[in-house]
Coordinates of C-alpha atoms in Angstrom, one line a residue:
Chain A
M1 CA -51.0 -248.4 -62.4
S2 CA -52.5 -251.4 -63.9
F3 CA -54.9 -251.8 -66.8
E4 CA -56.0 -255.3 -65.8
N5 CA -58.8 -254.5 -63.5
L6 CA -60.6 -251.9 -65.6
Y7 CA -64.4 -251.8 -65.2
W8 CA -65.1 -252.2 -68.9
G9 CA -68.8 -252.6 -68.2
D10 CA -68.9 -249.3 -66.4
I11 CA -66.8 -247.6 -69.1
G12 CA -69.2 -248.9 -71.8
A13 CA -72.2 -247.6 -69.9
A14 CA -70.5 -244.3 -69.4
L15 CA -69.7 -244.0 -73.1
A16 CA -73.4 -244.7 -73.9
Q17 CA -74.4 -242.0 -71.5
T18 CA -72.0 -239.5 -73.1
L19 CA -73.3 -240.4 -76.5
A20 CA -76.9 -239.9 -75.4
M21 CA -76.2 -236.6 -73.7
V22 CA -74.2 -235.2 -76.6
G23 CA -76.7 -236.4 -79.2
G24 CA -79.8 -235.3 -77.3
A25 CA -78.3 -231.9 -76.3
L26 CA -77.0 -231.3 -79.8
L27 CA -80.4 -231.9 -81.4
L28 CA -82.1 -229.5 -78.9
T29 CA -79.3 -227.0 -79.2
V30 CA -79.8 -226.8 -82.9
L31 CA -83.5 -226.6 -82.6
V32 CA -83.3 -223.7 -80.1
G33 CA -80.1 -222.0 -81.4
L34 CA -80.9 -222.0 -85.1
P35 CA -84.1 -219.8 -84.8
L36 CA -82.3 -217.6 -82.3
G37 CA -79.4 -217.2 -84.8
I38 CA -81.8 -216.4 -87.6
L39 CA -83.4 -213.8 -85.4
L40 CA -80.1 -212.3 -84.6
F41 CA -79.2 -212.2 -88.2
L42 CA -82.5 -210.6 -89.4
T43 CA -82.6 -207.9 -86.7
G44 CA -79.0 -207.0 -87.1
R45 CA -77.7 -203.8 -88.6
Q46 CA -78.7 -203.3 -92.3
Q47 CA -80.5 -206.6 -92.5
L48 CA -83.9 -207.5 -93.6
F49 CA -85.7 -206.7 -90.3
Q50 CA -83.2 -204.3 -88.8
A51 CA -84.4 -203.7 -85.2
P52 CA -81.7 -202.3 -83.0
V53 CA -83.6 -202.7 -79.7
A54 CA -84.6 -206.3 -80.4
Y55 CA -81.1 -207.2 -81.6
G56 CA -79.5 -205.4 -78.6
S57 CA -81.7 -207.1 -76.0
L58 CA -81.3 -210.6 -77.5
S59 CA -77.6 -210.1 -78.0
F60 CA -77.3 -208.9 -74.3
V61 CA -79.1 -211.9 -72.9
L62 CA -77.1 -214.4 -75.0
S63 CA -73.8 -212.8 -74.0
I64 CA -74.7 -212.9 -70.3
I65 CA -75.4 -216.7 -70.5
R66 CA -72.2 -217.2 -72.4
S67 CA -70.2 -215.2 -69.7
V68 CA -71.2 -217.6 -66.9
P69 CA -68.7 -220.5 -66.7
F70 CA -70.6 -223.7 -67.5
I71 CA -69.8 -225.5 -64.2
I72 CA -71.5 -222.5 -62.4
L73 CA -74.4 -222.4 -64.9
L74 CA -75.0 -226.0 -64.0
I75 CA -75.4 -225.2 -60.3
V76 CA -77.3 -222.0 -60.8
L77 CA -79.8 -223.7 -63.1
M78 CA -80.5 -226.7 -60.8
P79 CA -83.8 -225.4 -59.5
V80 CA -85.0 -224.6 -63.0
T81 CA -83.8 -227.9 -64.2
V82 CA -85.8 -229.7 -61.6
L83 CA -88.8 -227.7 -62.6
V84 CA -88.4 -228.5 -66.3
T85 CA -87.3 -232.1 -66.2
G86 CA -88.2 -233.2 -62.7
T87 CA -84.7 -234.1 -61.7
S88 CA -81.2 -232.5 -61.8
L89 CA -79.5 -235.8 -62.0
G90 CA -78.6 -238.2 -64.8
I91 CA -79.0 -237.7 -68.5
R92 CA -82.4 -236.2 -68.1
G93 CA -81.2 -233.7 -65.6
V94 CA -78.2 -232.6 -67.6
I95 CA -79.6 -232.1 -71.1
F96 CA -81.5 -229.0 -70.1
P97 CA -78.5 -227.0 -68.7
L98 CA -76.4 -228.3 -71.6
V99 CA -78.8 -226.8 -74.1
V100 CA -79.0 -223.5 -72.1
G101 CA -75.2 -223.4 -72.1
T102 CA -74.6 -224.1 -75.8
A103 CA -77.6 -222.7 -77.6
P104 CA -76.4 -219.1 -77.2
F105 CA -73.0 -220.1 -78.5
F106 CA -74.5 -221.9 -81.4
A107 CA -76.9 -219.0 -82.1
R108 CA -73.8 -216.7 -82.5
L109 CA -72.2 -219.1 -84.9
V110 CA -75.4 -219.2 -87.0
E111 CA -75.6 -215.4 -87.0
T112 CA -72.0 -215.2 -88.3
A113 CA -72.6 -217.9 -90.9
L114 CA -75.7 -216.2 -92.3
R115 CA -74.0 -212.8 -92.4
E116 CA -71.3 -214.3 -94.6
V117 CA -73.9 -215.1 -97.3
D118 CA -73.4 -212.6 -100.1
R119 CA -75.9 -209.7 -99.8
G120 CA -76.3 -209.8 -103.6
I121 CA -77.9 -213.2 -103.3
I122 CA -80.5 -211.9 -100.9
E123 CA -81.1 -208.9 -103.2
A124 CA -81.5 -211.2 -106.2
S125 CA -83.9 -213.5 -104.4
L126 CA -86.1 -210.5 -103.4
A127 CA -85.8 -209.1 -106.9
M128 CA -87.3 -212.4 -108.3
G129 CA -90.3 -211.9 -106.1
A130 CA -89.4 -214.1 -103.2
S131 CA -90.9 -213.3 -99.8
T132 CA -88.5 -212.8 -96.9
T133 CA -89.4 -216.3 -95.5
Q134 CA -88.7 -217.9 -98.9
T135 CA -85.4 -215.9 -99.2
I136 CA -84.3 -217.3 -95.8
F137 CA -85.3 -220.9 -96.3
R138 CA -84.6 -221.3 -100.0
A139 CA -81.6 -219.1 -100.5
V140 CA -79.8 -217.9 -97.3
L141 CA -79.9 -221.2 -95.3
P142 CA -78.9 -223.4 -98.3
E143 CA -76.1 -221.0 -99.1
A144 CA -74.9 -221.1 -95.5
L145 CA -75.2 -224.9 -95.2
P146 CA -71.4 -225.6 -95.1
S147 CA -70.8 -222.9 -92.5
L148 CA -73.8 -224.2 -90.5
L149 CA -72.5 -227.8 -90.6
A150 CA -69.1 -226.5 -89.4
A151 CA -70.9 -224.6 -86.6
I152 CA -72.7 -227.8 -85.6
T153 CA -69.4 -229.7 -85.5
V154 CA -67.8 -227.1 -83.2
T155 CA -70.9 -227.1 -81.0
A156 CA -70.9 -230.9 -80.7
I157 CA -67.3 -230.8 -79.5
V158 CA -68.1 -228.1 -77.0
L159 CA -70.9 -230.4 -75.8
V160 CA -68.5 -233.3 -75.3
D161 CA -66.5 -231.0 -73.1
Y162 CA -69.5 -229.8 -71.1
T163 CA -70.9 -233.3 -70.5
A164 CA -67.6 -234.2 -68.9
M165 CA -68.1 -231.2 -66.6
S166 CA -71.6 -232.1 -65.8
G167 CA -70.2 -235.4 -64.4
A168 CA -69.1 -233.3 -61.4
I169 CA -72.7 -232.7 -60.4
G170 CA -74.0 -236.2 -61.0
G171 CA -74.6 -236.1 -64.7
G172 CA -73.1 -239.4 -65.6
G173 CA -71.0 -240.2 -68.6
L174 CA -67.3 -240.6 -69.3
G175 CA -66.4 -237.4 -67.5
D176 CA -68.2 -238.5 -64.4
L177 CA -66.4 -241.8 -64.5
A178 CA -63.0 -240.2 -64.9
I179 CA -63.6 -237.9 -62.0
R180 CA -65.1 -240.5 -59.6
Y181 CA -62.7 -243.3 -60.2
G182 CA -59.7 -241.5 -61.7
Y183 CA -59.6 -238.5 -59.4
H184 CA -61.4 -239.4 -56.2
R185 CA -60.2 -243.0 -56.0
F186 CA -56.8 -242.4 -57.5
Q187 CA -57.4 -244.9 -60.3
T188 CA -55.4 -243.0 -62.9
E189 CA -55.7 -245.7 -65.5
I190 CA -59.5 -245.3 -65.7
M191 CA -59.0 -241.6 -66.1
L192 CA -56.5 -242.2 -68.9
V193 CA -58.9 -244.7 -70.7
C194 CA -61.8 -242.2 -70.4
V195 CA -59.6 -239.4 -71.8
A196 CA -58.4 -241.6 -74.6
I197 CA -62.0 -242.5 -75.6
L198 CA -62.9 -238.8 -75.5
I199 CA -60.0 -237.9 -77.7
V200 CA -61.1 -240.5 -80.3
F201 CA -64.7 -239.4 -80.0
V202 CA -63.8 -235.7 -80.6
Q203 CA -61.6 -236.7 -83.6
L204 CA -64.4 -238.6 -85.1
I205 CA -66.8 -235.7 -84.7
Q206 CA -64.4 -233.3 -86.3
A207 CA -63.5 -235.6 -89.2
S208 CA -67.1 -236.4 -90.1
G209 CA -68.0 -232.7 -89.7
N210 CA -65.2 -231.8 -92.1
R211 CA -66.3 -234.4 -94.6
L212 CA -69.9 -233.1 -94.6
V213 CA -68.7 -229.5 -95.0
T214 CA -66.6 -230.5 -98.0
H215 CA -69.4 -232.5 -99.5
F216 CA -71.8 -229.5 -99.4
S217 CA -69.3 -226.8 -100.4
R218 CA -70.0 -225.6 -103.9
K219 CA -67.9 -222.4 -103.8
Chain B
M1 CA -93.8 -198.9 -119.9
I2 CA -91.8 -197.3 -117.1
R3 CA -92.3 -193.8 -115.9
L4 CA -90.4 -192.0 -113.2
E5 CA -91.8 -188.7 -112.0
G6 CA -89.9 -186.3 -109.9
I7 CA -87.9 -189.0 -108.2
T8 CA -85.7 -188.0 -105.3
K9 CA -83.7 -190.4 -103.1
S10 CA -81.6 -189.5 -100.1
F11 CA -79.7 -191.7 -97.7
A12 CA -79.0 -191.0 -94.1
G13 CA -75.2 -190.3 -93.9
K14 CA -73.0 -189.5 -91.0
E15 CA -73.3 -185.8 -91.6
G16 CA -77.0 -185.5 -92.5
A17 CA -78.8 -186.8 -95.5
V18 CA -76.9 -187.6 -98.7
V19 CA -78.8 -186.9 -101.9
A20 CA -78.4 -189.7 -104.4
L21 CA -81.1 -188.8 -106.9
D22 CA -82.4 -185.3 -107.4
G23 CA -85.5 -184.8 -109.4
I24 CA -85.4 -187.6 -112.0
D25 CA -88.1 -187.7 -114.8
L26 CA -87.8 -190.5 -117.2
T27 CA -90.1 -192.3 -119.6
I28 CA -89.1 -195.6 -121.0
A29 CA -91.1 -196.9 -123.9
K30 CA -92.3 -200.5 -124.3
G31 CA -89.9 -202.7 -126.2
E32 CA -87.0 -200.4 -126.3
I33 CA -83.5 -200.8 -125.0
F34 CA -83.0 -197.8 -122.7
G35 CA -79.5 -197.1 -121.4
I36 CA -78.6 -195.2 -118.3
I37 CA -75.0 -194.1 -118.2
G38 CA -73.0 -192.3 -115.6
S39 CA -69.7 -192.5 -113.9
S40 CA -69.5 -194.3 -110.5
G41 CA -71.4 -192.5 -107.8
A42 CA -73.8 -190.8 -110.3
G43 CA -76.7 -192.7 -108.7
K44 CA -77.5 -195.2 -111.5
S45 CA -77.6 -198.3 -109.5
T46 CA -80.0 -196.6 -107.0
L47 CA -82.1 -195.4 -110.0
V48 CA -82.5 -198.9 -111.5
R49 CA -83.4 -200.4 -108.1
L50 CA -86.3 -197.9 -107.8
I51 CA -88.0 -199.5 -110.7
N52 CA -88.5 -202.9 -108.9
L53 CA -88.6 -201.1 -105.5
L54 CA -85.5 -202.7 -104.1
E55 CA -85.1 -199.1 -103.1
R56 CA -88.0 -196.8 -102.1
P57 CA -87.9 -193.3 -103.4
T58 CA -87.8 -190.4 -100.9
G59 CA -90.1 -188.4 -103.1
G60 CA -91.8 -188.8 -106.5
E61 CA -93.7 -191.6 -108.2
V62 CA -92.9 -194.8 -110.0
F63 CA -95.2 -196.2 -112.7
V64 CA -94.8 -199.6 -114.4
A65 CA -97.1 -200.6 -117.2
G66 CA -99.3 -197.6 -116.5
E67 CA -99.8 -198.5 -112.8
R68 CA -98.6 -196.5 -109.9
V69 CA -96.5 -198.8 -107.9
T70 CA -94.6 -196.4 -105.6
D71 CA -95.8 -198.0 -102.4
A72 CA -96.7 -201.5 -103.5
K73 CA -96.4 -204.0 -100.7
G74 CA -96.8 -207.7 -100.0
E75 CA -98.2 -209.9 -102.7
R76 CA -98.6 -206.9 -105.1
L77 CA -95.0 -206.0 -104.7
R78 CA -93.9 -209.6 -105.3
D79 CA -96.1 -209.8 -108.4
L80 CA -94.5 -206.6 -109.7
R81 CA -91.0 -208.0 -109.1
R82 CA -91.9 -211.1 -111.0
S83 CA -92.8 -209.0 -114.0
I84 CA -89.4 -207.3 -113.9
G85 CA -86.3 -209.5 -114.3
M86 CA -83.0 -208.3 -113.0
V87 CA -79.4 -209.1 -114.1
F88 CA -76.5 -208.2 -111.8
Q89 CA -72.9 -207.2 -112.2
H90 CA -71.7 -210.0 -110.0
F91 CA -74.3 -212.5 -111.2
N92 CA -75.6 -213.3 -107.7
L93 CA -76.2 -216.9 -108.5
L94 CA -77.0 -219.4 -105.7
S95 CA -73.8 -221.3 -105.3
A96 CA -75.5 -224.3 -103.7
R97 CA -77.8 -224.9 -106.7
T98 CA -76.9 -226.2 -110.2
V99 CA -77.4 -224.1 -113.3
A100 CA -80.8 -225.6 -113.8
G101 CA -81.6 -225.1 -110.1
N102 CA -80.8 -221.5 -110.3
V103 CA -83.1 -221.0 -113.3
A104 CA -85.8 -223.0 -111.6
Y105 CA -85.6 -220.9 -108.5
P106 CA -88.0 -218.0 -109.5
L107 CA -90.4 -220.6 -110.9
E108 CA -90.4 -222.6 -107.6
L109 CA -91.1 -219.4 -105.7
T110 CA -94.5 -219.0 -107.3
G111 CA -95.7 -222.5 -106.3
Q112 CA -97.8 -222.5 -109.5
Y113 CA -95.7 -225.0 -111.5
G114 CA -95.3 -228.7 -111.2
R115 CA -91.9 -230.3 -111.4
V116 CA -92.3 -231.4 -115.0
E117 CA -93.4 -228.0 -116.1
I118 CA -90.5 -226.4 -114.4
A119 CA -88.0 -228.8 -116.0
E120 CA -89.4 -228.1 -119.4
R121 CA -89.3 -224.3 -119.0
V122 CA -85.8 -224.5 -117.5
A123 CA -84.6 -226.5 -120.5
A124 CA -86.1 -224.0 -123.0
L125 CA -84.5 -221.1 -121.1
L126 CA -81.1 -222.7 -121.0
A127 CA -81.4 -223.5 -124.7
R128 CA -82.2 -219.8 -125.4
V129 CA -79.0 -218.7 -123.7
G130 CA -76.9 -221.5 -125.1
L131 CA -76.1 -223.4 -121.9
S132 CA -78.0 -226.6 -122.4
E133 CA -75.0 -228.9 -121.8
H134 CA -74.1 -227.1 -118.5
A135 CA -77.4 -227.6 -116.8
K136 CA -76.0 -229.9 -114.1
K137 CA -72.9 -227.8 -113.3
Y138 CA -72.5 -225.6 -110.3
P139 CA -71.9 -221.9 -110.8
R140 CA -68.3 -222.1 -109.7
Q141 CA -67.6 -224.4 -112.6
L142 CA -68.6 -221.7 -115.1
S143 CA -66.8 -218.8 -116.7
G144 CA -68.0 -215.2 -116.1
G145 CA -69.8 -215.1 -119.4
Q146 CA -71.6 -218.4 -118.7
K147 CA -72.5 -217.2 -115.3
Q148 CA -74.1 -214.1 -116.7
R149 CA -76.0 -216.2 -119.2
V150 CA -77.4 -218.2 -116.3
G151 CA -78.3 -214.8 -114.7
I152 CA -80.2 -213.8 -117.8
A153 CA -82.0 -217.1 -118.2
R154 CA -83.0 -216.8 -114.5
A155 CA -84.2 -213.3 -115.0
L156 CA -86.3 -214.4 -118.0
A157 CA -87.9 -217.4 -116.2
S158 CA -91.0 -215.6 -115.0
E159 CA -91.6 -214.2 -118.5
P160 CA -91.0 -210.6 -117.4
Q161 CA -92.0 -207.5 -119.5
V162 CA -89.0 -205.6 -118.3
L163 CA -85.4 -206.7 -117.9
L164 CA -83.2 -204.5 -115.6
C165 CA -79.4 -205.0 -116.3
D166 CA -77.3 -203.5 -113.5
E167 CA -73.7 -203.2 -115.0
A168 CA -74.4 -206.7 -116.4
T169 CA -71.2 -206.7 -118.5
S170 CA -68.9 -204.7 -116.2
A171 CA -67.2 -207.8 -114.7
L172 CA -66.7 -209.4 -118.1
D173 CA -63.8 -209.2 -120.6
P174 CA -64.4 -207.3 -123.9
Q175 CA -65.2 -210.3 -126.0
T176 CA -67.6 -211.8 -123.5
T177 CA -69.2 -208.4 -123.1
G178 CA -69.9 -208.4 -126.8
A179 CA -71.5 -211.8 -126.7
V180 CA -73.7 -210.9 -123.7
L181 CA -74.8 -207.7 -125.3
D182 CA -75.7 -209.6 -128.5
L183 CA -77.8 -212.0 -126.4
L184 CA -79.6 -209.1 -124.8
R185 CA -80.4 -207.5 -128.2
Q186 CA -81.6 -210.9 -129.4
I187 CA -83.9 -211.3 -126.4
N188 CA -85.3 -207.8 -126.9
R189 CA -86.0 -208.6 -130.6
D190 CA -87.5 -212.1 -130.1
L191 CA -89.5 -211.5 -126.9
G192 CA -90.2 -207.8 -127.1
V193 CA -88.9 -207.4 -123.6
T194 CA -88.2 -203.8 -122.5
I195 CA -84.6 -203.6 -121.4
V196 CA -83.1 -201.0 -119.0
L197 CA -79.4 -201.2 -119.1
I198 CA -77.1 -199.5 -116.6
T199 CA -73.5 -199.0 -117.4
H200 CA -70.5 -196.7 -117.1
E201 CA -69.2 -197.6 -120.6
M202 CA -70.4 -195.5 -123.6
D203 CA -69.4 -198.5 -125.8
V204 CA -72.1 -200.6 -124.3
I205 CA -74.7 -197.9 -124.9
R206 CA -73.5 -197.4 -128.5
R207 CA -73.7 -201.1 -129.3
T208 CA -77.0 -201.9 -127.6
C209 CA -79.3 -199.1 -126.8
D210 CA -82.0 -197.2 -128.7
R211 CA -82.2 -194.3 -126.3
V212 CA -79.9 -193.2 -123.4
A213 CA -80.1 -190.9 -120.4
V214 CA -76.9 -189.5 -118.9
L215 CA -76.9 -189.4 -115.2
D216 CA -74.5 -187.0 -113.4
R217 CA -74.5 -186.4 -109.6
G218 CA -78.1 -187.6 -109.3
R219 CA -79.6 -185.7 -112.2
V220 CA -80.4 -186.6 -115.8
V221 CA -78.2 -184.1 -117.7
E222 CA -78.9 -185.4 -121.2
E223 CA -81.4 -187.7 -122.8
G224 CA -82.3 -188.8 -126.3
P225 CA -81.6 -191.3 -129.1
V226 CA -78.2 -192.8 -128.9
T227 CA -77.2 -191.4 -132.3
D228 CA -77.8 -187.8 -131.0
V229 CA -76.3 -188.2 -127.6
F230 CA -73.3 -190.1 -128.8
L231 CA -72.4 -188.0 -131.8
H232 CA -73.4 -184.6 -130.4
P233 CA -72.8 -184.7 -126.7
R234 CA -73.8 -181.4 -125.1
H235 CA -73.1 -181.8 -121.5
A236 CA -69.6 -182.0 -120.1
A237 CA -70.4 -185.3 -118.3
T238 CA -71.5 -186.9 -121.6
L239 CA -68.5 -185.6 -123.5
R240 CA -66.3 -187.1 -120.8
L241 CA -68.0 -190.5 -121.2
V242 CA -67.7 -190.4 -125.0
R243 CA -64.0 -189.5 -124.8
E244 CA -63.5 -192.5 -122.5
A245 CA -64.7 -194.7 -125.3
E246 CA -63.0 -192.7 -128.1
P247 CA -60.2 -190.6 -126.9
D248 CA -60.4 -187.8 -129.5
G249 CA -64.2 -188.1 -129.8
G250 CA -64.3 -186.8 -133.4
S251 CA -63.7 -183.2 -132.4
L252 CA -60.9 -180.9 -131.6
D253 CA -60.4 -178.5 -128.7
A254 CA -61.3 -174.9 -129.8
V255 CA -57.9 -173.6 -129.2
A256 CA -56.2 -176.2 -131.4
A257 CA -58.7 -175.6 -134.2
S258 CA -58.2 -171.8 -134.2
D259 CA -54.5 -172.2 -134.9
L260 CA -55.2 -173.7 -138.3
G261 CA -55.5 -171.8 -141.5
G262 CA -58.8 -173.1 -142.7
R263 CA -62.3 -173.2 -141.3
A264 CA -62.7 -176.1 -138.9
V265 CA -66.0 -177.9 -139.2
R266 CA -67.2 -181.1 -137.7
L267 CA -69.0 -183.3 -140.2
T268 CA -71.2 -186.2 -139.2
F269 CA -72.3 -188.8 -141.7
T270 CA -74.9 -191.3 -140.5
G271 CA -76.6 -194.1 -142.3
A272 CA -76.0 -194.5 -146.0
A273 CA -74.2 -191.1 -146.1
A274 CA -71.4 -192.8 -144.1
H275 CA -70.6 -195.0 -147.1
Q276 CA -70.6 -192.5 -149.9
P277 CA -67.7 -190.3 -151.2
I278 CA -69.6 -187.1 -150.4
L279 CA -66.7 -185.1 -148.9
G280 CA -64.4 -185.7 -151.9
R281 CA -67.0 -184.9 -154.4
I282 CA -68.0 -181.7 -152.8
A283 CA -64.4 -180.6 -152.2
C284 CA -63.8 -181.0 -156.0
E285 CA -67.0 -179.2 -157.0
N286 CA -66.2 -176.2 -154.8
L287 CA -62.4 -176.2 -155.4
V288 CA -61.8 -176.7 -151.7
D289 CA -59.0 -178.6 -149.9
Y290 CA -59.5 -180.3 -146.6
A291 CA -57.3 -181.6 -143.9
I292 CA -58.7 -184.2 -141.5
L293 CA -57.9 -183.2 -138.0
A294 CA -59.8 -185.7 -135.9
G295 CA -62.3 -188.5 -136.6
R296 CA -64.1 -191.6 -135.7
V297 CA -65.9 -194.2 -137.7
G298 CA -68.1 -197.1 -136.5
H299 CA -71.6 -198.3 -135.8
I300 CA -74.3 -197.2 -133.4
R301 CA -76.2 -200.5 -133.2
E302 CA -76.6 -201.3 -136.9
T303 CA -76.3 -197.6 -138.1
P304 CA -73.0 -196.8 -139.6
Y305 CA -71.5 -193.4 -138.7
A306 CA -68.5 -191.3 -139.6
Q307 CA -67.5 -188.1 -137.8
F308 CA -64.6 -185.9 -138.9
T309 CA -63.3 -182.6 -137.9
V310 CA -61.8 -181.1 -141.0
S311 CA -60.2 -177.8 -141.8
L312 CA -61.6 -176.5 -145.1
S313 CA -59.6 -174.0 -147.2
G314 CA -59.8 -172.9 -150.9
R315 CA -62.2 -171.0 -153.2
D316 CA -65.8 -171.6 -152.0
V317 CA -65.8 -172.8 -148.4
A318 CA -69.3 -171.5 -147.8
G319 CA -70.5 -173.3 -150.9
A320 CA -68.9 -176.5 -149.8
I321 CA -70.6 -176.3 -146.4
A322 CA -73.9 -175.7 -148.1
G323 CA -73.3 -178.6 -150.4
L324 CA -72.5 -180.9 -147.6
R325 CA -75.6 -179.9 -145.8
A326 CA -77.6 -180.5 -148.9
S327 CA -76.2 -184.0 -149.1
G328 CA -77.5 -184.9 -145.7
V329 CA -74.3 -184.3 -143.8
D330 CA -74.5 -182.7 -140.4
V331 CA -72.1 -179.7 -140.4
E332 CA -71.1 -178.0 -137.2
L333 CA -68.8 -175.0 -137.2
Q334 CA -66.2 -175.4 -134.6
A335 CA -66.0 -172.7 -131.9
G336 CA -63.4 -169.9 -132.2
I337 CA -63.6 -169.6 -136.0
P338 CA -65.8 -166.7 -137.3
L339 CA -67.9 -167.4 -140.4
P340 CA -70.2 -164.4 -140.5
Q341 CA -71.8 -165.2 -143.8
L342 CA -73.2 -168.5 -142.6
E343 CA -75.8 -168.9 -139.8
E344 CA -75.4 -172.1 -138.0
R345 CA -78.5 -174.1 -138.6
P346 CA -80.1 -176.4 -136.0
R347 CA -78.2 -179.6 -135.5
H348 CA -79.4 -183.1 -136.3
V349 CA -80.1 -182.3 -139.9
V350 CA -79.9 -186.0 -141.1

C-alpha cells in the first residue's frame, strides 16, 4: 500500500460530485418531503384534517418505497429516471432516485416532528382566529423548527450514504471512486482516503446540524 | 352576551357515545365575571370550548352578542373567535417567539395592522399586564405567573368582548393565583370585558366572580350570585366544592347538631352586618346563651361575610331568632331540631 501515487485530481472531482449530489438531492428531498410530511400530519388520527383513507394510502405507498433497499430502487427506477432526466448516469441521473429514496424517509421524520408540537398551541392559534394554513405556517412549523433541522441533518447523512451506493451504477462521486479503484483495482489506499473524507464530511454535517438545532431551540 | 340553549355534547367512545354535556341552559350577561365550577370530568372544559366553537355542540344553540353562531364557518367563525379571547391552563405560548412576538401573533393574523401599529399595541398590552421589561424574553425564561400574564395580554390583543379562562390559575401557586385573579378583575373593571372563568376551586370563584354555575356530570345543578351559592349551597356537588375550600363550611352535620342541648341555627351575616356586634346584643336582650359550633369568616369579592352555626339556649330563643332576622341576619334552622312555633322563612333575607 502506498499513498504516493494517489489521484488527487480524481479525488477532488469525486468530492465535488458527492457535494453536488448531496446538496441537490437534499434540496429536492426537502421540497418534496416537507409537503408530504405536512399532509401525513394533517390527515393523521385526531388531527386538523383527519382522513383515515388518505392517511392510510399515503402511508402505505411511502412505506413500500422505504422497504425497497436503495441499491435495488436505483436499478428498478432506471427507466423512469431516463424518462425524467434523460439519463440514468452521472449526477443528473442519480439525483432523481436519491430523492425518491429519501423523500419518504424525510416525510416520516417531518410527520413525527410536527406531531410533537403541543396540541395546546394549535388550539390556542385556532382560538385566536387563525386559519388552518396560518396555524401551520405561523405556529406549527416554527415550533417544530429545531426538530425539522435535526430531520434535515439525518437525511443529509443518509444521502451521503446513498450517493456512495449510487456509485455502483455509474453515479460518480467518492463512493464510485472507492469502488472502482479501491475494490475493483485493489487500490486500498484510495478506498481508505475516500472513506476518511466521507467520515469528515458526515461529522461536519452532524456538527453543523447540531449547532443549528441548538441555536433555534427555545424550549 | 352569551346564551347557551339546550346544549348537549357527546363524544364517540369505545363503548358507544359518551355524554359530556346534557341539556345546558346558561345566560351570561355583558360585563360580568361568570364562573363555571365543577370537579374534573364534569364537562366544564368542553362547555367553555363551545362558546368559541373549538367544540361543536351535538345539540342546542350558541348565541354570542345576540347572534346565533352555532354553525359559523370560515371567515365568520374566525371573526367570532377574534372577538373572544382565551386563556389556557398551560398557557400554550409559542416557544419560538418572544413575549412581544406572542402578543403580536393574533394581530399579525388579521393582516390589518402595520408593523409600527402592532409594536405600539403590543407595548400597551404588555404595560397593562406589567411585563414591559420582559418583551424580548422567550417564554421558557419566564415564571408561571409571568407566562399567564403573556397569555392574558395575547388574549386581549384583538380587543375581545369576551375572555374565556380555562383553569387559568390551576397551574399556579396560591400567591401567583391571587395576582392573576386581581389582574382579571382589573381588566373586567377597566375594559368591561365579559369574563367566563372555568375552575375546580371554589376559592377562585369566591374571590373573582359575580355569578356562578355549578356543573356536575354534564348538568348545571346550581346557578346564581356567588354570595347565594357559596353561603347556601343546596346541591351535594356544590357543598362538596365549598367544603374543599373551607373544610367545615360553616355548618354542622345534622347528627352532631342534634346531640347538643340548645337549638342549632346557622347565621349568615353579609355586608355591613358582618362587622357589627349583632349576635352579642341580641343574646343579651333575649337572655340567651350561645355556643359557636362551626364558622367561617371572609370576603366574597369585596363583600364581607361571616357564617356561624351556633347552639342557642336560654329564656327566649324564639325571640332571639326573630331579633336576628330583624337585624338582617339570615337564620337557618339546622335539620333534626324541632322548633314548632317558628316557620322557617324563605332564605336569602339580606
